[in-house]
PDB file of C-alpha atoms in Angstrom:
ATOM      1  CA  MET T   1     126.228  88.502 -76.078  1.00  0.00           C
ATOM      2  CA  PRO T   2     125.602  91.258 -78.699  1.00  0.00           C
ATOM      3  CA  ALA T   3     122.379  91.633 -80.622  1.00  0.00           C
ATOM      4  CA  ILE T   4     122.136  89.713 -83.885  1.00  0.00           C
ATOM      5  CA  THR T   5     122.084  91.930 -86.989  1.00  0.00           C
ATOM      6  CA  ILE T   6     118.997  91.135 -89.079  1.00  0.00           C
ATOM      7  CA  GLN T   7     117.070  92.775 -91.887  1.00  0.00           C
ATOM      8  CA  HIS T   8     113.377  93.003 -92.723  1.00  0.00           C
ATOM      9  CA  GLU T   9     112.139  89.599 -93.773  1.00  0.00           C
ATOM     10  CA  THR T  10     108.800  87.785 -93.755  1.00  0.00           C
ATOM     11  CA  VAL T  11     108.764  84.001 -93.608  1.00  0.00           C
ATOM     12  CA  ARG T  12     105.338  82.649 -94.532  1.00  0.00           C
ATOM     13  CA  LEU T  13     104.375  79.225 -93.266  1.00  0.00           C
ATOM     14  CA  ALA T  14     101.455  76.951 -94.067  1.00  0.00           C
ATOM     15  CA  ASN T  15     100.111  73.514 -93.210  1.00  0.00           C
ATOM     16  CA  LEU T  16     101.070  73.900 -89.556  1.00  0.00           C
ATOM     17  CA  SER T  17      98.919  73.852 -86.457  1.00  0.00           C
ATOM     18  CA  ASN T  18      99.190  76.783 -84.079  1.00  0.00           C
ATOM     19  CA  GLU T  19     101.005  74.506 -81.652  1.00  0.00           C
ATOM     20  CA  GLU T  20     103.562  73.412 -84.248  1.00  0.00           C
ATOM     21  CA  PHE T  21     104.113  77.000 -85.385  1.00  0.00           C
ATOM     22  CA  LEU T  22     104.686  78.325 -81.874  1.00  0.00           C
ATOM     23  CA  LYS T  23     106.961  75.474 -80.868  1.00  0.00           C
ATOM     24  CA  LEU T  24     109.105  76.284 -83.896  1.00  0.00           C
ATOM     25  CA  HIS T  25     109.333  80.058 -83.454  1.00  0.00           C
ATOM     26  CA  ALA T  26     108.393  81.212 -79.935  1.00  0.00           C
ATOM     27  CA  ARG T  27     111.544  82.344 -78.140  1.00  0.00           C
ATOM     28  CA  PRO T  28     112.183  84.632 -75.130  1.00  0.00           C
ATOM     29  CA  GLY T  29     112.015  88.316 -76.079  1.00  0.00           C
ATOM     30  CA  ARG T  30     110.162  87.789 -79.339  1.00  0.00           C
ATOM     31  CA  ILE T  31     106.787  89.433 -79.905  1.00  0.00           C
ATOM     32  CA  GLY T  32     103.637  87.461 -80.633  1.00  0.00           C
ATOM     33  CA  LEU T  33     100.707  88.807 -82.655  1.00  0.00           C
ATOM     34  CA  SER T  34      97.313  87.191 -83.033  1.00  0.00           C
ATOM     35  CA  GLY T  35      94.129  87.808 -84.959  1.00  0.00           C
ATOM     36  CA  GLY T  36      90.794  86.057 -84.814  1.00  0.00           C
ATOM     37  CA  LEU T  37      87.150  86.064 -85.754  1.00  0.00           C
ATOM     38  CA  THR T  38      85.479  87.217 -82.520  1.00  0.00           C
ATOM     39  CA  PHE T  39      83.550  90.481 -82.410  1.00  0.00           C
ATOM     40  CA  ILE T  40      86.366  92.221 -80.509  1.00  0.00           C
ATOM     41  CA  ASP T  41      89.018  90.951 -82.941  1.00  0.00           C
ATOM     42  CA  LYS T  42      87.022  92.191 -85.913  1.00  0.00           C
ATOM     43  CA  ALA T  43      86.300  95.547 -84.271  1.00  0.00           C
ATOM     44  CA  ILE T  44      90.001  96.188 -83.659  1.00  0.00           C
ATOM     45  CA  CYS T  45      91.033  95.044 -87.155  1.00  0.00           C
ATOM     46  CA  ARG T  46      88.332  97.238 -88.674  1.00  0.00           C
ATOM     47  CA  ALA T  47      89.513 100.280 -86.697  1.00  0.00           C
ATOM     48  CA  GLU T  48      93.051  99.678 -87.990  1.00  0.00           C
ATOM     49  CA  ARG T  49      91.844 100.320 -91.547  1.00  0.00           C
ATOM     50  CA  HIS T  50      92.681 103.985 -90.909  1.00  0.00           C
ATOM     51  CA  LEU T  51      96.366 102.979 -91.065  1.00  0.00           C
ATOM     52  CA  ASP T  52      96.039 101.785 -94.654  1.00  0.00           C
ATOM     53  CA  ALA T  53      95.856 104.022 -97.729  1.00  0.00           C
ATOM     54  CA  ASN T  54      93.293 101.645 -99.272  1.00  0.00           C
ATOM     55  CA  GLU T  55      91.433 101.201 -95.967  1.00  0.00           C
ATOM     56  CA  ARG T  56      92.199  97.493 -95.792  1.00  0.00           C
ATOM     57  CA  TRP T  57      91.481  96.071 -92.380  1.00  0.00           C
ATOM     58  CA  GLY T  58      94.382  95.288 -90.075  1.00  0.00           C
ATOM     59  CA  LEU T  59      95.396  91.676 -89.592  1.00  0.00           C
ATOM     60  CA  TRP T  60      96.259  91.837 -85.889  1.00  0.00           C
ATOM     61  CA  SER T  61      94.134  92.436 -82.793  1.00  0.00           C
ATOM     62  CA  HIS T  62      96.446  91.379 -79.943  1.00  0.00           C
ATOM     63  CA  ALA T  63     100.153  91.584 -79.068  1.00  0.00           C
ATOM     64  CA  PHE T  64     102.183  89.846 -76.363  1.00  0.00           C
ATOM     65  CA  LEU T  65     105.746  88.978 -75.312  1.00  0.00           C
ATOM     66  CA  PHE T  66     107.208  85.483 -75.264  1.00  0.00           C
ATOM     67  CA  GLN T  67     108.850  84.740 -71.935  1.00  0.00           C
ATOM     68  CA  GLY T  68     110.340  81.263 -72.453  1.00  0.00           C
ATOM     69  CA  ALA T  69     110.098  77.778 -70.978  1.00  0.00           C
ATOM     70  CA  ARG T  70     109.703  77.320 -67.228  1.00  0.00           C
ATOM     71  CA  HIS T  71     110.110  74.438 -64.781  1.00  0.00           C
ATOM     72  CA  ASP T  72     106.663  73.107 -65.661  1.00  0.00           C
ATOM     73  CA  GLY T  73     107.929  72.406 -69.180  1.00  0.00           C
ATOM     74  CA  HIS T  74     105.594  74.975 -70.732  1.00  0.00           C
ATOM     75  CA  HIS T  75     106.479  78.130 -72.655  1.00  0.00           C
ATOM     76  CA  TRP T  76     104.906  81.226 -71.065  1.00  0.00           C
ATOM     77  CA  VAL T  77     103.949  84.683 -72.327  1.00  0.00           C
ATOM     78  CA  ILE T  78     103.532  88.050 -70.623  1.00  0.00           C
ATOM     79  CA  GLU T  79     100.619  90.128 -71.872  1.00  0.00           C
ATOM     80  CA  SER T  80      98.057  92.722 -70.957  1.00  0.00           C
ATOM     81  CA  ASP T  81      94.721  91.075 -71.608  1.00  0.00           C
ATOM     82  CA  LEU T  82      91.150  90.583 -70.494  1.00  0.00           C
ATOM     83  CA  GLN T  83      90.335  86.965 -69.713  1.00  0.00           C
ATOM     84  CA  VAL T  84      87.133  85.638 -68.216  1.00  0.00           C
ATOM     85  CA  HIS T  85      87.285  82.237 -66.522  1.00  0.00           C
ATOM     86  CA  ARG T  86      84.658  80.475 -64.470  1.00  0.00           C
ATOM     87  CA  LYS T  87      84.142  82.661 -61.365  1.00  0.00           C
ATOM     88  CA  HIS T  88      87.391  84.501 -62.113  1.00  0.00           C
ATOM     89  CA  ILE T  89      88.358  87.512 -64.240  1.00  0.00           C
ATOM     90  CA  GLN T  90      91.933  88.461 -65.167  1.00  0.00           C
ATOM     91  CA  LEU T  91      92.156  92.081 -66.235  1.00  0.00           C
ATOM     92  CA  GLY T  92      95.608  93.504 -66.836  1.00  0.00           C
ATOM     93  CA  VAL T  93      99.240  92.458 -67.197  1.00  0.00           C
ATOM     94  CA  GLN T  94      99.513  88.730 -66.555  1.00  0.00           C
ATOM     95  CA  GLU T  95     101.426  85.536 -67.325  1.00  0.00           C
ATOM     96  CA  ASN T  96      99.836  82.741 -69.340  1.00  0.00           C
ATOM     97  CA  ARG T  97     100.982  79.529 -70.967  1.00  0.00           C
ATOM     98  CA  VAL T  98     101.544  79.832 -74.697  1.00  0.00           C
ATOM     99  CA  SER T  99      99.169  76.856 -75.099  1.00  0.00           C
ATOM    100  CA  LYS T 100      96.397  79.455 -74.781  1.00  0.00           C
ATOM    101  CA  TYR T 101      97.134  80.273 -78.443  1.00  0.00           C
ATOM    102  CA  TYR T 102      96.866  76.680 -79.679  1.00  0.00           C
ATOM    103  CA  ASP T 103      93.111  77.143 -80.243  1.00  0.00           C
ATOM    104  CA  GLU T 104      92.847  77.670 -83.999  1.00  0.00           C
ATOM    105  CA  LYS T 105      89.176  78.637 -83.827  1.00  0.00           C
ATOM    106  CA  LEU T 106      89.969  81.621 -81.602  1.00  0.00           C
ATOM    107  CA  TYR T 107      93.388  82.499 -83.048  1.00  0.00           C
ATOM    108  CA  THR T 108      93.191  82.055 -86.815  1.00  0.00           C
ATOM    109  CA  ASN T 109      96.304  84.120 -87.587  1.00  0.00           C
ATOM    110  CA  LEU T 110      99.596  84.188 -85.696  1.00  0.00           C
ATOM    111  CA  ALA T 111     102.928  85.940 -86.130  1.00  0.00           C
ATOM    112  CA  VAL T 112     106.219  85.865 -84.254  1.00  0.00           C
ATOM    113  CA  LEU T 113     108.514  88.903 -84.592  1.00  0.00           C
ATOM    114  CA  ASP T 114     112.225  88.431 -83.981  1.00  0.00           C
ATOM    115  CA  PHE T 115     114.229  91.656 -83.508  1.00  0.00           C
ATOM    116  CA  GLY T 116     117.522  89.831 -82.941  1.00  0.00           C
ATOM    117  CA  LEU T 117     117.899  91.030 -79.356  1.00  0.00           C
ATOM    118  CA  SER T 118     120.889  90.370 -77.150  1.00  0.00           C
ATOM    119  CA  GLU T 119     120.581  88.376 -73.943  1.00  0.00           C
ATOM    120  CA  GLU T 120     120.898  91.620 -71.970  1.00  0.00           C
ATOM    121  CA  GLN T 121     118.046  93.214 -73.914  1.00  0.00           C
ATOM    122  CA  ILE T 122     115.843  90.164 -73.440  1.00  0.00           C
ATOM    123  CA  ALA T 123     116.561  90.186 -69.709  1.00  0.00           C
ATOM    124  CA  ALA T 124     115.594  93.876 -69.522  1.00  0.00           C
ATOM    125  CA  LEU T 125     112.311  93.223 -71.355  1.00  0.00           C
ATOM    126  CA  LEU T 126     111.321  90.315 -69.153  1.00  0.00           C
ATOM    127  CA  SER T 127     112.340  92.128 -65.975  1.00  0.00           C
ATOM    128  CA  GLU T 128     110.112  95.112 -66.788  1.00  0.00           C
ATOM    129  CA  GLY T 129     107.271  92.840 -67.871  1.00  0.00           C
ATOM    130  CA  LEU T 130     107.374  90.864 -64.626  1.00  0.00           C
ATOM    131  CA  GLU T 131     107.505  94.111 -62.655  1.00  0.00           C
ATOM    132  CA  LEU T 132     104.209  95.145 -64.255  1.00  0.00           C
ATOM    133  CA  VAL T 133     102.752  91.716 -63.451  1.00  0.00           C
ATOM    134  CA  ALA T 134     103.797  92.138 -59.798  1.00  0.00           C
ATOM    135  CA  THR T 135     102.395  95.668 -59.541  1.00  0.00           C
ATOM    136  CA  ARG T 136      99.148  94.566 -61.219  1.00  0.00           C
ATOM    137  CA  ALA T 137      99.114  97.070 -64.068  1.00  0.00           C
ATOM    138  CA  GLN T 138      95.577  97.166 -65.418  1.00  0.00           C
ATOM    139  CA  TYR T 139      94.182  96.532 -68.899  1.00  0.00           C
ATOM    140  CA  SER T 140      92.735  99.828 -70.070  1.00  0.00           C
ATOM    141  CA  LEU T 141      89.527  99.734 -72.117  1.00  0.00           C
ATOM    142  CA  ARG T 142      89.408 103.490 -71.639  1.00  0.00           C
ATOM    143  CA  GLU T 143      92.800 103.974 -73.322  1.00  0.00           C
ATOM    144  CA  LEU T 144      91.753 101.599 -76.081  1.00  0.00           C
ATOM    145  CA  MET T 145      88.874 103.952 -76.827  1.00  0.00           C
ATOM    146  CA  GLY T 146      91.338 106.855 -76.848  1.00  0.00           C
ATOM    147  CA  THR T 147      93.394 104.998 -79.447  1.00  0.00           C
ATOM    148  CA  LEU T 148      90.301 104.459 -81.604  1.00  0.00           C
ATOM    149  CA  ILE T 149      89.742 108.232 -81.509  1.00  0.00           C
ATOM    150  CA  ALA T 150      93.357 108.829 -82.562  1.00  0.00           C
ATOM    151  CA  LEU T 151      93.009 106.371 -85.454  1.00  0.00           C
ATOM    152  CA  ARG T 152      90.189 108.505 -86.831  1.00  0.00           C
ATOM    153  CA  ARG T 153      92.127 111.720 -86.240  1.00  0.00           C
ATOM    154  CA  GLN T 154      95.676 110.977 -87.313  1.00  0.00           C
ATOM    155  CA  GLU T 155      97.020 114.257 -85.917  1.00  0.00           C
ATOM    156  CA  LEU T 156      96.387 112.820 -82.439  1.00  0.00           C
ATOM    157  CA  ARG T 157      98.519 109.707 -82.945  1.00  0.00           C
ATOM    158  CA  GLY T 158     101.757 111.294 -81.777  1.00  0.00           C
ATOM    159  CA  ARG T 159     100.188 113.026 -78.786  1.00  0.00           C
ATOM    160  CA  ASN T 160      99.321 111.612 -75.384  1.00  0.00           C
ATOM    161  CA  ASN T 161      96.324 109.295 -75.481  1.00  0.00           C
ATOM    162  CA  VAL T 162      93.327 111.553 -74.811  1.00  0.00           C
ATOM    163  CA  LEU T 163      91.943 109.022 -72.291  1.00  0.00           C
ATOM    164  CA  ALA T 164      95.263 108.029 -70.677  1.00  0.00           C
ATOM    165  CA  ARG T 165      95.352 106.923 -67.065  1.00  0.00           C
ATOM    166  CA  GLU T 166      98.084 105.863 -64.653  1.00  0.00           C
ATOM    167  CA  CYS T 167      99.279 102.279 -64.178  1.00  0.00           C
ATOM    168  CA  SER T 168      97.278 100.842 -67.065  1.00  0.00           C
ATOM    169  CA  MET T 169      97.756  99.850 -70.697  1.00  0.00           C
ATOM    170  CA  TYR T 170      96.209  97.544 -73.263  1.00  0.00           C
ATOM    171  CA  CYS T 171      98.110  94.805 -75.108  1.00  0.00           C
ATOM    172  CA  SER T 172     100.138  96.576 -77.814  1.00  0.00           C
ATOM    173  CA  ALA T 173     100.727  99.637 -75.614  1.00  0.00           C
ATOM    174  CA  PHE T 174     102.220  97.218 -73.065  1.00  0.00           C
ATOM    175  CA  VAL T 175     104.580  95.706 -75.653  1.00  0.00           C
ATOM    176  CA  GLN T 176     105.554  99.155 -76.936  1.00  0.00           C
ATOM    177  CA  HIS T 177     106.240 100.259 -73.338  1.00  0.00           C
ATOM    178  CA  LEU T 178     108.567  97.307 -72.696  1.00  0.00           C
ATOM    179  CA  PHE T 179     110.635  97.881 -75.823  1.00  0.00           C
ATOM    180  CA  LYS T 180     110.813 101.638 -75.324  1.00  0.00           C
ATOM    181  CA  LYS T 181     111.962 101.120 -71.730  1.00  0.00           C
ATOM    182  CA  MET T 182     114.680  98.837 -73.092  1.00  0.00           C
ATOM    183  CA  GLY T 183     115.671 101.548 -75.603  1.00  0.00           C
ATOM    184  CA  LEU T 184     113.939 100.457 -78.816  1.00  0.00           C
ATOM    185  CA  GLU T 185     111.098 102.461 -80.394  1.00  0.00           C
ATOM    186  CA  LEU T 186     108.864 100.059 -82.325  1.00  0.00           C
ATOM    187  CA  ALA T 187     106.491 102.705 -83.728  1.00  0.00           C
ATOM    188  CA  PRO T 188     108.363 106.027 -84.019  1.00  0.00           C
ATOM    189  CA  GLY T 189     106.093 109.058 -83.953  1.00  0.00           C
ATOM    190  CA  VAL T 190     103.211 107.201 -82.309  1.00  0.00           C
ATOM    191  CA  ASP T 191     102.470 107.737 -78.626  1.00  0.00           C
ATOM    192  CA  GLY T 192     102.993 104.534 -76.661  1.00  0.00           C
ATOM    193  CA  LYS T 193      99.379 104.452 -75.537  1.00  0.00           C
ATOM    194  CA  ASN T 194      98.130 104.981 -79.093  1.00  0.00           C
ATOM    195  CA  THR T 195     100.050 101.986 -80.461  1.00  0.00           C
ATOM    196  CA  THR T 196      98.053  99.243 -82.185  1.00  0.00           C
ATOM    197  CA  PRO T 197      99.054  95.620 -82.898  1.00  0.00           C
ATOM    198  CA  GLU T 198      99.151  96.587 -86.583  1.00  0.00           C
ATOM    199  CA  ASP T 199     101.685  99.361 -85.796  1.00  0.00           C
ATOM    200  CA  ILE T 200     103.934  96.768 -84.179  1.00  0.00           C
ATOM    201  CA  SER T 201     103.629  94.424 -87.162  1.00  0.00           C
ATOM    202  CA  ARG T 202     104.725  97.296 -89.438  1.00  0.00           C
ATOM    203  CA  SER T 203     107.623  98.417 -87.236  1.00  0.00           C
ATOM    204  CA  PRO T 204     110.449 100.034 -89.246  1.00  0.00           C
ATOM    205  CA  VAL T 205     112.963  98.441 -86.860  1.00  0.00           C
ATOM    206  CA  PRO T 206     114.609  95.552 -88.782  1.00  0.00           C
ATOM    207  CA  HIS T 207     113.105  92.206 -87.822  1.00  0.00           C
ATOM    208  CA  VAL T 208     112.069  88.808 -89.113  1.00  0.00           C
ATOM    209  CA  THR T 209     108.352  88.027 -89.139  1.00  0.00           C
ATOM    210  CA  TYR T 210     107.287  84.385 -89.027  1.00  0.00           C
ATOM    211  CA  LEU T 211     103.724  84.403 -90.345  1.00  0.00           C
ATOM    212  CA  LEU T 212     100.952  81.813 -90.112  1.00  0.00           C
ATOM    213  CA  GLN T 213      97.889  83.287 -91.818  1.00  0.00           C
ATOM    214  CA  ARG T 214      94.621  81.460 -92.440  1.00  0.00           C
ATOM    215  CA  GLU T 215      92.035  84.235 -92.597  1.00  0.00           C
ATOM    216  CA  ALA T 216      92.154  87.628 -94.315  1.00  0.00           C
ATOM    217  CA  PRO T 217      89.840  90.181 -92.684  1.00  0.00           C
ATOM    218  CA  HIS T 218      87.436  91.798 -95.128  1.00  0.00           C
ATOM    219  CA  SER T 219      86.167  95.340 -94.978  1.00  0.00           C
ATOM    220  CA  ARG T 220      82.616  96.380 -95.795  1.00  0.00           C
ATOM    221  CA  LEU T 221      83.975  97.953 -98.985  1.00  0.00           C
ATOM    222  CA  ASP T 222      85.499  94.636-100.018  1.00  0.00           C
ATOM    223  CA  ALA T 223      82.175  92.923 -99.386  1.00  0.00           C
ATOM    224  CA  LEU T 224      80.326  95.512-101.480  1.00  0.00           C
ATOM    225  CA  LYS T 225      82.815  95.094-104.332  1.00  0.00           C
ATOM    226  CA  ARG T 226      82.359  91.321-104.307  1.00  0.00           C
ATOM    227  CA  ARG T 227      78.584  91.698-104.344  1.00  0.00           C
ATOM    228  CA  ALA T 228      78.754  94.240-107.207  1.00  0.00           C
ATOM    229  CA  LYS T 229      80.950  91.928-109.286  1.00  0.00           C
ATOM    230  CA  ALA T 230      78.606  89.023-108.630  1.00  0.00           C
ATOM    231  CA  ARG T 231      75.651  91.188-109.668  1.00  0.00           C
ATOM    232  CA  VAL T 232      77.391  92.212-112.909  1.00  0.00           C
ATOM    233  CA  ARG T 233      78.179  88.581-113.729  1.00  0.00           C
ATOM    234  CA  LEU T 234      74.558  87.638-113.133  1.00  0.00           C
ATOM    235  CA  LEU T 235      73.268  90.434-115.375  1.00  0.00           C
ATOM    236  CA  LYS T 236      75.720  89.479-118.138  1.00  0.00           C
ATOM    237  CA  LYS T 237      74.559  85.881-117.893  1.00  0.00           C
ATOM    238  CA  ARG T 238      70.972  87.014-118.323  1.00  0.00           C
ATOM    239  CA  GLY T 239      71.927  89.192-121.294  1.00  0.00           C
ATOM    240  CA  ARG T 240      70.819  92.454-119.686  1.00  0.00           C
ATOM    241  CA  ILE T 241      74.218  94.102-120.141  1.00  0.00           C
ATOM    242  CA  SER T 242      76.976  93.536-122.672  1.00  0.00           C
TER     243      SER T 242
END
């Protein structure tokens, strides 16, 4: 079956739960993006401000690949992530049920990216993803730090991650690796291990984005502007300025 020809399009949705949104749009081979309000989410979104001419924070802090429904009746994802459970830590490429992303307090923003892939392309993606699960590819905090360095020094973005290591990658680097292995470059000009979730969301490769956004991350500059405007309004009210 050939790939479906699609163009850039963003479909914004509202008044849906995370569960309803994902049940509508999660399909094998599509990319998932999430953003939240935890310290790590905010730190990543803040670092992504270097990708924006106006230094607006990024919206996305995590990327993953939808795998599809299995015999247990649940839809599963493949991702490189750090998860801490009671007496158990998962660090690296792993499989998880999509129900993980139903928690709207942790995952305030979600997106599903559809690149119109053929069945053969989807099979290649999932095959490579499962290979990295089987070989226990690690989540790389070290490479994440290397990416943060490259975000501050844009000339480094197209070069090898300065803190690269073998058999490891963080979330969006993992997704970029899968697509590049399949023959599709999601972020041209950016080294695979310097790829951020925001890079993937802005991919020039034609795709449809299904977007469920509840929170807009605010930068310190935005906060200062709001405070300044509030101060001016207060002074005007008191008659100190005209």
